[in-house]
mmCIF file of C-alpha atoms in Angstrom:
data_model
loop_
_atom_site.group_PDB
_atom_site.id
_atom_site.type_symbol
_atom_site.label_atom_id
_atom_site.label_comp_id
_atom_site.label_asym_id
_atom_site.label_seq_id
_atom_site.Cartn_x
_atom_site.Cartn_y
_atom_site.Cartn_z
ATOM 1 C CA MET A 1 153.046 143.541 115.528
ATOM 2 C CA GLY A 2 156.777 142.899 115.308
ATOM 3 C CA GLY A 3 156.880 142.840 111.500
ATOM 4 C CA TYR A 4 154.901 146.045 111.182
ATOM 5 C CA ARG A 5 156.828 147.931 113.875
ATOM 6 C CA ALA A 6 160.151 146.822 112.443
ATOM 7 C CA ALA A 7 159.048 147.967 108.998
ATOM 8 C CA LEU A 8 158.202 151.422 110.369
ATOM 9 C CA THR A 9 161.797 151.934 111.439
ATOM 10 C CA ASP A 10 163.408 150.190 108.451
ATOM 11 C CA ARG A 11 161.488 151.821 105.593
ATOM 12 C CA SER A 12 160.394 155.259 104.508
ATOM 13 C CA VAL A 13 156.898 153.843 103.800
ATOM 14 C CA ILE A 14 155.034 150.620 104.391
ATOM 15 C CA LEU A 15 153.356 149.771 101.124
ATOM 16 C CA VAL A 16 151.287 146.599 101.242
ATOM 17 C CA ARG A 17 149.142 145.678 98.249
ATOM 18 C CA ASP A 18 147.439 142.712 99.975
ATOM 19 C CA THR A 19 147.433 142.873 103.781
ATOM 20 C CA PHE A 20 146.018 139.386 104.179
ATOM 21 C CA ASN A 21 149.012 137.769 102.459
ATOM 22 C CA ASP A 22 151.951 139.943 103.525
ATOM 23 C CA PRO A 23 154.207 139.022 106.478
ATOM 24 C CA THR A 24 154.555 142.694 107.428
ATOM 25 C CA THR A 25 150.883 142.907 108.379
ATOM 26 C CA ALA A 26 150.184 139.293 109.405
ATOM 27 C CA ALA A 27 149.829 140.096 113.121
ATOM 28 C CA LEU A 28 147.366 142.914 112.390
ATOM 29 C CA VAL A 29 144.970 140.826 110.316
ATOM 30 C CA PRO A 30 142.837 139.090 112.973
ATOM 31 C CA LEU A 31 142.232 142.026 115.299
ATOM 32 C CA TYR A 32 142.260 145.056 113.026
ATOM 33 C CA LEU A 33 142.507 144.499 109.286
ATOM 34 C CA ALA A 34 140.067 141.624 108.715
ATOM 35 C CA PRO A 35 137.183 143.013 110.843
ATOM 36 C CA LYS A 36 137.391 146.307 108.946
ATOM 37 C CA ALA A 37 138.002 144.648 105.540
ATOM 38 C CA ILE A 38 141.236 146.638 105.122
ATOM 39 C CA ALA A 39 142.964 144.872 102.273
ATOM 40 C CA ALA A 40 145.811 147.294 101.462
ATOM 41 C CA ILE A 41 147.768 149.913 103.369
ATOM 42 C CA LEU A 42 150.218 152.684 102.640
ATOM 43 C CA ASP A 43 151.706 154.023 105.861
ATOM 44 C CA ALA A 44 154.354 156.720 106.237
ATOM 45 C CA PRO A 45 156.052 157.279 109.596
ATOM 46 C CA ILE A 46 156.237 160.759 111.084
ATOM 47 C CA TYR A 47 159.596 161.615 112.647
ATOM 48 C CA ARG A 48 160.677 164.283 115.126
ATOM 49 C CA ASP A 49 164.316 164.613 116.116
ATOM 50 C CA GLY A 50 165.081 161.350 114.305
ATOM 51 C CA ARG A 51 162.511 159.303 116.227
ATOM 52 C CA PRO A 52 159.166 158.011 114.972
ATOM 53 C CA ILE A 53 156.277 159.768 116.724
ATOM 54 C CA GLY A 54 153.296 158.812 114.555
ATOM 55 C CA VAL A 55 152.088 157.391 111.264
ATOM 56 C CA VAL A 56 150.054 158.714 108.340
ATOM 57 C CA CYS A 57 147.863 155.751 107.412
ATOM 58 C CA SER A 58 146.130 155.226 104.088
ATOM 59 C CA GLU A 59 143.841 152.221 104.067
ATOM 60 C CA HIS A 60 141.996 150.587 101.199
ATOM 61 C CA ARG A 61 139.029 148.296 101.795
ATOM 62 C CA ASN A 62 137.512 145.342 99.952
ATOM 63 C CA GLY A 63 140.387 143.997 97.866
ATOM 64 C CA PRO A 64 144.055 144.510 97.045
ATOM 65 C CA ARG A 65 145.286 147.802 95.632
ATOM 66 C CA ASN A 66 148.226 148.746 93.471
ATOM 67 C CA TRP A 67 149.473 151.955 95.102
ATOM 68 C CA THR A 68 150.804 154.514 92.618
ATOM 69 C CA ASP A 69 153.929 156.655 92.820
ATOM 70 C CA ASP A 70 151.609 159.630 93.371
ATOM 71 C CA ASP A 71 150.024 157.830 96.348
ATOM 72 C CA VAL A 72 153.463 157.292 97.888
ATOM 73 C CA THR A 73 154.536 160.877 97.223
ATOM 74 C CA PHE A 74 151.360 162.178 98.860
ATOM 75 C CA ALA A 75 151.794 159.971 101.945
ATOM 76 C CA LEU A 76 155.427 161.053 102.345
ATOM 77 C CA SER A 77 154.442 164.718 101.955
ATOM 78 C CA MET A 78 151.795 164.367 104.625
ATOM 79 C CA ALA A 79 154.220 162.663 107.021
ATOM 80 C CA ASP A 80 156.864 165.285 106.409
#
C-alpha cells in the first residue's frame, strides 16, 4: 500500500480513473479492488491537527470513471 499511503499525505485527493492500471492503487488491486470490481476511486483524507485520521472514499464499480470537478468538490467538503 506504499503508493496509496504516500498519495494520501502528498495530495489533497486521490483521484484514480482506472484503479487496475494506476501505480497509486496497484497494491490494492488483488486483495480489495478486483474482488469488489472497484474500477475507480476518489478519496479525500480527513485531517485533525495537521495529521491524517481517516479517509472519505468514493468508489465506482464496473469500469473506469471520469470524476468531475463537482465530485472532487463534494469529496473535499465531506472530508473537511
